[in-house]
Amino acid sequence: MDALGLKDLAFIALAAAVIVTSLMMVTRKNPIHSALWMIAAFVVMAVIYLLLNAQFIAVAQVMVYAGAIMMLILFVIMLVHMERGDESAPAAARRSKTVRIAGAVITAILLAELLFGALLFQVTGKSGGLSTAAVNSAGNVKTVGALLYGEYLFPFEIASILLLVGIVGAVVISKRK
Amino acid sequence: MLPELSTTVCFILSGVLFTIGAVGAILRRNVIVVFMCIELMLNAVNLVFIAAANTLASMDGSVFVFFIMTVAAVEAAVGLAIFVMVFRQRNTIDPYEIDLLKG
């Protein structure tokens, strides 16, 4: 393996940052703190997307996840009075030792399977014609847009219908009777 | 031109993030934190899509991540609306208290 380049060093730092922020997200008692750590994790993830030559997705990640979705989650946390803390005492008591051990075993198996797949995979599949240089010369957003409105036009329209149904559903569900 | 990142490290990072999300979703008892853990797992999947698309010199990964983001946004809107509705009816969103479907 040759010397680590700038990109590799950046990736290692970002990977450590995203793992730390997501661990903080999972372990914080206060849901507001969890949500703020989650925003940090999403922003770091956006920088990783930039390193992987997906500029459009990086911007969309910050706008949709770190912006819209997390704003909604923070809003709901404050709306349902969860700021102080989280698990009521009986709920914590009901979480027995068996549940903890079962959870640990399940996650260990899951991590082992995922690492097994990540270390032993082989890239099959035909390489597409859009190398990084080709995409960058045309523009990343332009390439994604051409695909979205060309080859993937039908799924794109279905996605817009899904968004409409989601909006209507959210309004109907949360409407005061 | 900077050299490209190895796909394997991206996949390993994604696996670790997915596992963190799964641990949170299994062990936490706060519905909103569980919800955020599910978003984290979706993000790990997005990372796999982007890394594989980068390796295969294809932009389809970005398109699929775009669709996943759409679904995640709809899921957030509807899920949080359900939380608000349940809170309005029961005055709590403790998952042990939400047993509306029990006869």
Tab-separated table of C-alpha atoms in Angstrom:
chain	number	residue	atom	x	y	z
A	1	MET	CA	0.000	0.000	0.000
A	2	ASP	CA	1.492	3.316	-0.975
A	3	ALA	CA	1.680	6.381	1.208
A	4	LEU	CA	-1.521	7.908	2.425
A	5	GLY	CA	-2.619	10.835	0.304
A	6	LEU	CA	-4.338	13.977	1.441
A	7	LYS	CA	-7.694	12.527	0.511
A	8	ASP	CA	-7.128	9.408	2.596
A	9	LEU	CA	-6.111	11.449	5.628
A	10	ALA	CA	-9.188	13.636	5.212
A	11	PHE	CA	-11.355	10.555	4.887
A	12	ILE	CA	-9.898	8.968	8.036
A	13	ALA	CA	-10.469	12.161	10.035
A	14	LEU	CA	-14.032	12.488	8.719
A	15	ALA	CA	-14.793	8.824	9.353
A	16	ALA	CA	-13.613	9.171	12.959
A	17	ALA	CA	-15.688	12.344	13.327
A	18	VAL	CA	-18.854	10.752	11.963
A	19	ILE	CA	-18.464	7.668	14.158
A	20	VAL	CA	-17.894	9.813	17.262
A	21	THR	CA	-20.845	12.104	16.522
A	22	SER	CA	-23.206	9.210	15.842
A	23	LEU	CA	-22.067	7.424	19.011
A	24	MET	CA	-22.752	10.622	20.961
A	25	MET	CA	-26.152	10.780	19.262
A	26	VAL	CA	-27.038	7.266	20.389
A	27	THR	CA	-25.774	7.634	23.953
A	28	ARG	CA	-27.075	11.079	25.007
A	29	LYS	CA	-29.904	10.979	27.523
A	30	ASN	CA	-31.454	14.263	26.436
A	31	PRO	CA	-33.163	13.970	23.033
A	32	ILE	CA	-32.296	17.568	22.135
A	33	HIS	CA	-28.600	16.790	22.548
A	34	SER	CA	-29.104	13.647	20.468
A	35	ALA	CA	-30.673	15.708	17.702
A	36	LEU	CA	-27.858	18.269	17.728
A	37	TRP	CA	-25.213	15.525	17.519
A	38	MET	CA	-27.227	14.013	14.672
A	39	ILE	CA	-27.010	17.306	12.764
A	40	ALA	CA	-23.227	17.246	13.240
A	41	ALA	CA	-23.099	13.658	11.951
A	42	PHE	CA	-25.141	14.613	8.871
A	43	VAL	CA	-22.894	17.572	8.055
A	44	VAL	CA	-19.740	15.452	8.373
A	45	MET	CA	-21.388	12.839	6.167
A	46	ALA	CA	-22.007	15.533	3.559
A	47	VAL	CA	-18.269	16.255	3.484
A	48	ILE	CA	-17.611	12.538	2.938
A	49	TYR	CA	-19.999	12.676	-0.029
A	50	LEU	CA	-17.932	15.574	-1.386
A	51	LEU	CA	-14.810	13.415	-1.137
A	52	LEU	CA	-16.634	10.711	-3.093
A	53	ASN	CA	-17.452	13.119	-5.944
A	54	ALA	CA	-21.153	13.475	-5.191
A	55	GLN	CA	-21.499	17.233	-4.838
A	56	PHE	CA	-25.229	17.366	-5.545
A	57	ILE	CA	-25.965	14.760	-2.901
A	58	ALA	CA	-23.715	16.562	-0.413
A	59	VAL	CA	-25.732	19.771	-0.804
A	60	ALA	CA	-29.017	17.870	-0.700
A	61	GLN	CA	-27.848	16.095	2.444
A	62	VAL	CA	-27.272	19.385	4.256
A	63	MET	CA	-30.526	20.902	3.033
A	64	VAL	CA	-32.859	17.917	3.425
A	65	TYR	CA	-31.393	15.996	6.363
A	66	ALA	CA	-29.497	18.536	8.454
A	67	GLY	CA	-31.955	21.277	7.552
A	68	ALA	CA	-35.489	20.061	7.046
A	69	ILE	CA	-35.723	16.685	8.761
A	70	MET	CA	-33.734	17.602	11.858
A	71	MET	CA	-35.632	20.874	12.206
A	72	LEU	CA	-38.853	18.873	12.161
A	73	ILE	CA	-37.509	16.439	14.756
A	74	LEU	CA	-36.348	19.239	17.086
A	75	PHE	CA	-39.722	20.896	16.669
A	76	VAL	CA	-41.564	17.740	17.675
A	77	ILE	CA	-39.231	17.074	20.632
A	78	MET	CA	-40.097	20.499	22.006
A	79	LEU	CA	-43.778	20.079	21.134
A	80	VAL	CA	-44.211	16.862	23.104
A	81	HIS	CA	-42.198	18.031	26.145
A	82	MET	CA	-39.317	15.623	25.929
A	83	GLU	CA	-36.615	18.195	26.530
A	84	ARG	CA	-35.962	17.200	30.096
A	85	GLY	CA	-35.191	13.656	29.553
A	86	ASP	CA	-36.235	10.625	28.258
A	87	GLU	CA	-37.076	7.318	29.595
A	88	SER	CA	-39.594	7.175	32.364
A	89	ALA	CA	-38.461	5.107	35.341
A	90	PRO	CA	-40.755	2.112	34.793
A	91	ALA	CA	-39.648	1.798	31.199
A	92	ALA	CA	-35.998	1.710	32.224
A	93	ALA	CA	-36.767	-0.841	34.908
A	94	ARG	CA	-38.601	-3.086	32.474
A	95	ARG	CA	-35.551	-3.241	30.249
A	96	SER	CA	-34.117	-6.359	31.797
A	97	LYS	CA	-30.632	-7.774	31.524
A	98	THR	CA	-31.807	-10.361	29.020
A	99	VAL	CA	-32.923	-7.623	26.653
A	100	ARG	CA	-29.528	-5.950	26.868
A	101	ILE	CA	-27.666	-9.207	26.200
A	102	ALA	CA	-29.963	-10.086	23.307
A	103	GLY	CA	-29.434	-6.639	21.814
A	104	ALA	CA	-25.672	-6.938	22.164
A	105	VAL	CA	-25.653	-10.366	20.498
A	106	ILE	CA	-27.876	-9.237	17.644
A	107	THR	CA	-25.735	-6.187	16.946
A	108	ALA	CA	-22.487	-8.176	17.156
A	109	ILE	CA	-23.837	-10.611	14.573
A	110	LEU	CA	-25.007	-7.710	12.399
A	111	LEU	CA	-21.617	-5.969	12.556
A	112	ALA	CA	-19.787	-9.224	11.779
A	113	GLU	CA	-22.000	-9.829	8.754
A	114	LEU	CA	-21.568	-6.288	7.468
A	115	LEU	CA	-17.785	-6.351	7.885
A	116	PHE	CA	-17.675	-9.791	6.238
A	117	GLY	CA	-19.514	-8.356	3.264
A	118	ALA	CA	-17.420	-5.194	3.171
A	119	LEU	CA	-14.118	-7.049	3.251
A	120	LEU	CA	-14.939	-9.864	0.868
A	121	PHE	CA	-17.033	-8.185	-1.803
A	122	GLN	CA	-16.070	-8.082	-5.427
A	123	VAL	CA	-17.139	-5.269	-7.663
A	124	THR	CA	-19.052	-6.924	-10.443
A	125	GLY	CA	-21.310	-4.919	-12.687
A	126	LYS	CA	-20.413	-2.967	-15.731
A	127	SER	CA	-18.556	0.258	-15.242
A	128	GLY	CA	-20.629	3.237	-16.310
A	129	GLY	CA	-19.380	5.798	-18.780
A	130	LEU	CA	-19.390	8.654	-16.299
A	131	SER	CA	-15.890	8.867	-14.886
A	132	THR	CA	-15.102	11.602	-12.385
A	133	ALA	CA	-13.346	13.691	-14.990
A	134	ALA	CA	-16.272	13.390	-17.432
A	135	VAL	CA	-18.802	14.299	-14.745
A	136	ASN	CA	-16.754	17.238	-13.520
A	137	SER	CA	-16.326	18.635	-17.016
A	138	ALA	CA	-20.098	18.511	-17.627
A	139	GLY	CA	-21.060	19.508	-14.092
A	140	ASN	CA	-22.279	17.196	-11.370
A	141	VAL	CA	-25.747	18.742	-11.002
A	142	LYS	CA	-26.238	18.761	-14.762
A	143	THR	CA	-25.393	15.068	-14.980
A	144	VAL	CA	-27.714	14.137	-12.112
A	145	GLY	CA	-30.456	16.318	-13.576
A	146	ALA	CA	-30.135	14.731	-16.998
A	147	LEU	CA	-30.473	11.298	-15.412
A	148	LEU	CA	-33.409	12.336	-13.196
A	149	TYR	CA	-35.379	13.903	-16.022
A	150	GLY	CA	-34.331	11.352	-18.606
A	151	GLU	CA	-33.776	7.764	-17.651
A	152	TYR	CA	-35.432	8.039	-14.221
A	153	LEU	CA	-38.322	10.324	-15.150
A	154	PHE	CA	-41.073	7.896	-14.111
A	155	PRO	CA	-39.607	7.123	-10.644
A	156	PHE	CA	-39.062	10.847	-10.212
A	157	GLU	CA	-42.744	11.562	-10.841
A	158	ILE	CA	-43.722	8.738	-8.474
A	159	ALA	CA	-41.470	10.342	-5.841
A	160	SER	CA	-43.274	13.635	-6.272
A	161	ILE	CA	-46.644	11.903	-5.841
A	162	LEU	CA	-45.247	10.204	-2.727
A	163	LEU	CA	-44.243	13.609	-1.330
A	164	LEU	CA	-47.728	14.981	-2.032
A	165	VAL	CA	-49.383	11.999	-0.335
A	166	GLY	CA	-47.004	12.398	2.606
A	167	ILE	CA	-47.847	16.075	3.024
A	168	VAL	CA	-51.591	15.427	2.871
A	169	GLY	CA	-51.251	12.470	5.232
A	170	ALA	CA	-49.255	14.464	7.774
A	171	VAL	CA	-51.824	17.262	7.731
A	172	VAL	CA	-54.747	14.844	8.097
A	173	ILE	CA	-53.102	12.873	10.909
A	174	SER	CA	-52.090	15.861	12.995
A	175	LYS	CA	-55.273	17.861	12.417
A	176	ARG	CA	-57.255	18.569	15.545
A	177	LYS	CA	-60.570	16.774	15.377
B	1	MET	CA	-5.813	14.806	-9.587
B	2	LEU	CA	-6.086	13.245	-6.183
B	3	PRO	CA	-6.144	9.449	-6.010
B	4	GLU	CA	-9.471	7.795	-5.369
B	5	LEU	CA	-10.543	6.388	-2.035
B	6	SER	CA	-10.785	2.687	-1.548
B	7	THR	CA	-14.336	1.372	-1.725
B	8	THR	CA	-13.661	-1.102	1.065
B	9	VAL	CA	-13.048	1.550	3.724
B	10	CYS	CA	-16.261	3.301	2.712
B	11	PHE	CA	-18.170	0.031	3.037
B	12	ILE	CA	-16.607	-0.643	6.440
B	13	LEU	CA	-17.518	2.860	7.635
B	14	SER	CA	-21.035	2.322	6.373
B	15	GLY	CA	-21.270	-1.008	8.205
B	16	VAL	CA	-20.104	0.580	11.442
B	17	LEU	CA	-22.606	3.426	11.113
B	18	PHE	CA	-25.426	1.014	10.294
B	19	THR	CA	-24.565	-1.018	13.383
B	20	ILE	CA	-24.509	2.084	15.596
B	21	GLY	CA	-27.944	2.969	14.268
B	22	ALA	CA	-29.214	-0.565	14.850
B	23	VAL	CA	-27.862	-0.624	18.429
B	24	GLY	CA	-29.629	2.646	19.108
B	25	ALA	CA	-32.873	1.465	17.545
B	26	ILE	CA	-32.805	-1.737	19.623
B	27	LEU	CA	-31.657	-0.368	22.984
B	28	ARG	CA	-33.129	3.125	23.244
B	29	ARG	CA	-36.643	3.508	24.554
B	30	ASN	CA	-37.329	7.016	23.309
B	31	VAL	CA	-39.345	6.939	20.093
B	32	ILE	CA	-37.756	10.073	18.684
B	33	VAL	CA	-34.216	8.821	19.315
B	34	VAL	CA	-35.179	5.491	17.722
B	35	PHE	CA	-36.474	7.483	14.770
B	36	MET	CA	-33.151	9.338	14.479
B	37	CYS	CA	-31.306	6.015	14.634
B	38	ILE	CA	-33.355	4.813	11.671
B	39	GLU	CA	-32.343	7.969	9.787
B	40	LEU	CA	-28.715	7.143	10.611
B	41	MET	CA	-29.154	3.643	9.168
B	42	LEU	CA	-30.634	5.157	5.985
B	43	ASN	CA	-27.586	7.411	5.788
B	44	ALA	CA	-25.249	4.425	6.037
B	45	VAL	CA	-27.063	2.868	3.077
B	46	ASN	CA	-26.708	6.144	1.158
B	47	LEU	CA	-22.959	6.031	1.762
B	48	VAL	CA	-22.787	2.559	0.188
B	49	PHE	CA	-24.681	3.809	-2.865
B	50	ILE	CA	-22.356	6.790	-3.304
B	51	ALA	CA	-19.182	4.740	-2.786
B	52	ALA	CA	-20.255	2.029	-5.223
B	53	ALA	CA	-21.305	4.606	-7.823
B	54	ASN	CA	-17.944	6.321	-7.423
B	55	THR	CA	-16.130	3.030	-7.999
B	56	LEU	CA	-18.213	2.078	-11.004
B	57	ALA	CA	-17.930	5.521	-12.638
B	58	SER	CA	-21.709	5.867	-12.648
B	59	MET	CA	-24.106	8.578	-11.473
B	60	ASP	CA	-26.991	6.201	-10.772
B	61	GLY	CA	-25.955	6.077	-7.121
B	62	SER	CA	-26.687	9.784	-6.727
B	63	VAL	CA	-30.132	9.303	-8.267
B	64	PHE	CA	-30.958	6.446	-5.918
B	65	VAL	CA	-29.756	8.434	-2.912
B	66	PHE	CA	-32.023	11.236	-4.067
B	67	PHE	CA	-34.996	8.868	-4.007
B	68	ILE	CA	-33.998	7.519	-0.580
B	69	MET	CA	-33.868	11.095	0.706
B	70	THR	CA	-37.367	11.713	-0.659
B	71	VAL	CA	-38.685	8.643	1.133
B	72	ALA	CA	-36.866	9.654	4.337
B	73	ALA	CA	-38.426	13.121	4.218
B	74	VAL	CA	-41.939	11.691	3.761
B	75	GLU	CA	-41.287	9.183	6.530
B	76	ALA	CA	-40.170	11.974	8.862
B	77	ALA	CA	-43.250	14.063	8.124
B	78	VAL	CA	-45.740	11.219	8.607
B	79	GLY	CA	-43.916	9.638	11.558
B	80	LEU	CA	-43.663	12.883	13.479
B	81	ALA	CA	-47.326	13.647	12.723
B	82	ILE	CA	-48.179	10.273	14.270
B	83	PHE	CA	-46.122	11.157	17.369
B	84	VAL	CA	-47.972	14.455	17.711
B	85	MET	CA	-51.336	12.731	17.309
B	86	VAL	CA	-50.503	10.055	19.896
B	87	PHE	CA	-49.214	12.702	22.302
B	88	ARG	CA	-52.446	14.622	21.916
B	89	GLN	CA	-54.541	11.549	22.698
B	90	ARG	CA	-52.483	9.923	25.459
B	91	ASN	CA	-50.342	12.812	26.718
B	92	THR	CA	-47.213	10.669	26.423
B	93	ILE	CA	-45.161	9.043	23.701
B	94	ASP	CA	-43.508	6.477	25.931
B	95	PRO	CA	-43.542	3.330	23.770
B	96	TYR	CA	-44.666	1.250	26.740
B	97	GLU	CA	-47.743	3.415	27.150
B	98	ILE	CA	-48.734	3.381	23.495
B	99	ASP	CA	-50.906	0.296	23.244
B	100	LEU	CA	-53.786	1.680	21.220
B	101	LEU	CA	-54.093	-1.512	19.190
B	102	LYS	CA	-54.609	-3.701	22.251
B	103	GLY	CA	-58.303	-4.493	22.439
